[in-house]
PDB file of C-alpha atoms in Angstrom:
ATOM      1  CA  UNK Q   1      26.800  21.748  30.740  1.00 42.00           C
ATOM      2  CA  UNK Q   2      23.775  20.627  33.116  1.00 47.00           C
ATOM      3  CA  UNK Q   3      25.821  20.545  36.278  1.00 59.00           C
ATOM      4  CA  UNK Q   4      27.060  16.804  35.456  1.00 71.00           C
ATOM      5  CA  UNK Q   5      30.730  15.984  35.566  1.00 80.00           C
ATOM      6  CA  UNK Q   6      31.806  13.004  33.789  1.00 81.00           C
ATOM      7  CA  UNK Q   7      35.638  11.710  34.129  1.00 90.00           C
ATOM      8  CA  UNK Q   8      38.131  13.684  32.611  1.00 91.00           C
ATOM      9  CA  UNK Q   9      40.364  10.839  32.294  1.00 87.00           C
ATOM     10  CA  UNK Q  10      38.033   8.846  29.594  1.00 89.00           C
ATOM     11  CA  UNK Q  11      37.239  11.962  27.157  1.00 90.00           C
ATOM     12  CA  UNK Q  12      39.471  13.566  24.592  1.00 94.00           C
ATOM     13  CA  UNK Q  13      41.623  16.583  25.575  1.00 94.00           C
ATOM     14  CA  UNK Q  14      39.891  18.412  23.508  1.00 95.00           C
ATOM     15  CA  UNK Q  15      36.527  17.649  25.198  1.00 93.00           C
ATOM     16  CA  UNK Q  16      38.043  19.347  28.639  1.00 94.00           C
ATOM     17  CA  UNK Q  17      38.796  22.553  26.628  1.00 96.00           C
ATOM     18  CA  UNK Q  18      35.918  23.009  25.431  1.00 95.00           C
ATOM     19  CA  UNK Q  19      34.213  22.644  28.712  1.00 94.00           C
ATOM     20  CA  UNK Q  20      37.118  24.364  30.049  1.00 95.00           C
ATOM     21  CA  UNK Q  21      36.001  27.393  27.596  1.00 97.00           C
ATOM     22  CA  UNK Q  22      32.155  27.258  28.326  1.00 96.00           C
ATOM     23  CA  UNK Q  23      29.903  29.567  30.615  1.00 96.00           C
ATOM     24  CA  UNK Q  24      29.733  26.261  32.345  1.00 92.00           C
ATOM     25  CA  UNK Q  25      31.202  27.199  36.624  1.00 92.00           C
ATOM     26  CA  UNK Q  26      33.308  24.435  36.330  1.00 93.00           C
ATOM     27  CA  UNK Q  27      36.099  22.579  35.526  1.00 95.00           C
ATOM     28  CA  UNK Q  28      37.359  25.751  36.100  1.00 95.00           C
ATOM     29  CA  UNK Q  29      40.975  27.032  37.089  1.00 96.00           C
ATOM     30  CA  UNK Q  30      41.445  24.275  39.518  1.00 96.00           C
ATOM     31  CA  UNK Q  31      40.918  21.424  37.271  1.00 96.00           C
ATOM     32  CA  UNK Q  32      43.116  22.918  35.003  1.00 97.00           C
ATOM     33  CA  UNK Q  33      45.952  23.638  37.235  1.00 98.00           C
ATOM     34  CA  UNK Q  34      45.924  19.844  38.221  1.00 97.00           C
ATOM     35  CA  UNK Q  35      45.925  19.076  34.203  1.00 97.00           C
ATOM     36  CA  UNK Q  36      49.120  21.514  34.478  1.00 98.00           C
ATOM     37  CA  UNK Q  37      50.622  19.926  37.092  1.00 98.00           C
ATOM     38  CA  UNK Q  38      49.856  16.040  35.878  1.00 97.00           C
ATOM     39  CA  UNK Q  39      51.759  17.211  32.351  1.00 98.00           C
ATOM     40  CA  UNK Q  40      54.257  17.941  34.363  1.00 98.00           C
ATOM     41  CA  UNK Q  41      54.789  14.695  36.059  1.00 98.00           C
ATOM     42  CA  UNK Q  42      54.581  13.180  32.853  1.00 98.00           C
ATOM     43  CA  UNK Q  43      57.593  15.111  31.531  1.00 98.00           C
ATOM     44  CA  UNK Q  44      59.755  14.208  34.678  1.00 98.00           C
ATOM     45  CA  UNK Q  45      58.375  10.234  34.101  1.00 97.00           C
ATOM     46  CA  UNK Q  46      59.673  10.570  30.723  1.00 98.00           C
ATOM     47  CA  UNK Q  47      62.820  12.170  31.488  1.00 97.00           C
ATOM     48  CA  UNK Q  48      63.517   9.394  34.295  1.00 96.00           C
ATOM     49  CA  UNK Q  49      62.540   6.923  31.927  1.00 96.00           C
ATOM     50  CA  UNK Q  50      65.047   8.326  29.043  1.00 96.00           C
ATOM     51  CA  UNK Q  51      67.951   8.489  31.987  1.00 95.00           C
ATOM     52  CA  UNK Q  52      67.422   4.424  32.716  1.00 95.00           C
ATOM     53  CA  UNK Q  53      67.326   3.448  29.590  1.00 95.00           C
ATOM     54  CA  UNK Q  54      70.752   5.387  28.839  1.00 94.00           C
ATOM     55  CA  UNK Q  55      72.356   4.039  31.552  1.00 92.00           C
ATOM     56  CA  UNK Q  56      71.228   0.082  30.318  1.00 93.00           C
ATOM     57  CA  UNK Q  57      72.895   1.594  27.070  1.00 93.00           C
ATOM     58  CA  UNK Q  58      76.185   2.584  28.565  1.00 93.00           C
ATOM     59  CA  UNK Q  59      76.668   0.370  31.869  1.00 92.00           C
ATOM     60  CA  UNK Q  60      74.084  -2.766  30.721  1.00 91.00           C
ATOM     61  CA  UNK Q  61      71.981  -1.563  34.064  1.00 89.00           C
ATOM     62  CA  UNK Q  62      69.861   1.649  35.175  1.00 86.00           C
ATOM     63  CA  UNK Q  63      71.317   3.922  37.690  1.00 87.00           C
ATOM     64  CA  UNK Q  64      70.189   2.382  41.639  1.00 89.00           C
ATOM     65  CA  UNK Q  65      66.413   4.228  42.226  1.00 90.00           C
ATOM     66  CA  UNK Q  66      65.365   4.401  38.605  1.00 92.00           C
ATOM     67  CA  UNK Q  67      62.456   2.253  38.891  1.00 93.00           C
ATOM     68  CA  UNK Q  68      61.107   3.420  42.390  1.00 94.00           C
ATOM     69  CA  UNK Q  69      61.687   7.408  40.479  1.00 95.00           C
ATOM     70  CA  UNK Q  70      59.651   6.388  37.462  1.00 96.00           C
ATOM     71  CA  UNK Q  71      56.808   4.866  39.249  1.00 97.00           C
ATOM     72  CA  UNK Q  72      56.728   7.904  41.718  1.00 97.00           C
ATOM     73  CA  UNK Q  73      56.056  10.111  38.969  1.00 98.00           C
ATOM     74  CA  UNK Q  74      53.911   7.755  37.212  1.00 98.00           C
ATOM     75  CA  UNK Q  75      51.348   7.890  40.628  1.00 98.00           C
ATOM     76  CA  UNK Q  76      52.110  11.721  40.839  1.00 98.00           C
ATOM     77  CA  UNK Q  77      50.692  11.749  37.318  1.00 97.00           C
ATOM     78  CA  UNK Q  78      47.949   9.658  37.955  1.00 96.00           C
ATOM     79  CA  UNK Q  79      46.740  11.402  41.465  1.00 97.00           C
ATOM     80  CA  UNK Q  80      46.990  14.741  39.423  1.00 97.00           C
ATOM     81  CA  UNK Q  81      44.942  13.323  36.404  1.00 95.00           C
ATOM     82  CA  UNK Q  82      42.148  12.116  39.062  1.00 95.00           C
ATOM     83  CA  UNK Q  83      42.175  15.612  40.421  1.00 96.00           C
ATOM     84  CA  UNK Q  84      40.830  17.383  37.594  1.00 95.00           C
ATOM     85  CA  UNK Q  85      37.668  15.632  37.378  1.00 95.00           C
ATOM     86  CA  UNK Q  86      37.350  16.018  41.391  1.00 96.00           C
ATOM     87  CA  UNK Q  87      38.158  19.680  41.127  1.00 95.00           C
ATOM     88  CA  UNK Q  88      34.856  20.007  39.292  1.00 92.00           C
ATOM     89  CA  UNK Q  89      32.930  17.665  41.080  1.00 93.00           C
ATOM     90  CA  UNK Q  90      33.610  19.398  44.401  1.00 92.00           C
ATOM     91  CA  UNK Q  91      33.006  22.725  42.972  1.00 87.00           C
ATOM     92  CA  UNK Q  92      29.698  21.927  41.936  1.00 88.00           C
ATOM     93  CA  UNK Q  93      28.731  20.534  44.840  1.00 87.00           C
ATOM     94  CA  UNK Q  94      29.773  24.175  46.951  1.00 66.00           C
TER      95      UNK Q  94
END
């Protein structure tokens, strides 16, 4: 790695881990917390999803705050996902 950081969020995961895995200084810990934390968000946009669409199965609705829950964790997500490839950056830059 030259010292060039290219988005995160338009490579294959397995691209990151390998970087991830090089002598390279970064991504380094930070970027991969974030990649943590984003996975995370996902699972709790999923699990919101799954709840609404139970509800429209049983009461023909989603609970009251579904959507504004999903698309809370969906920006989560996203913010967290943009944060690995600005981890890096900064860290290069220091």
């Amino acid at each position: 790695m030259s010292g060039t950081i290219s988005d995160y969020s338009k490579k294959p995961l397995t691209a990151f881990f390998e970087e991830l895995g090089s002598a390279a200084p970064a991504p380094g810990g930070g970027s991969a917390a974030a990649l943590t934390a984003a996975a995370g968000a996902a699972l709790l946009e999923m699990t919101a999803r799954l709840n609404a669409e139970r509800d429209i199965k049983k009461t023909g609705k989603a609970a009251a705050g579904s959507a504004p829950r999903i698309l809370k964790f969906e920006k989560i997500k996203k913010s967290l996902l943009a944060l690995v490839t600005q981890d890096a950056k900064v860290f290069l830059k220091s």
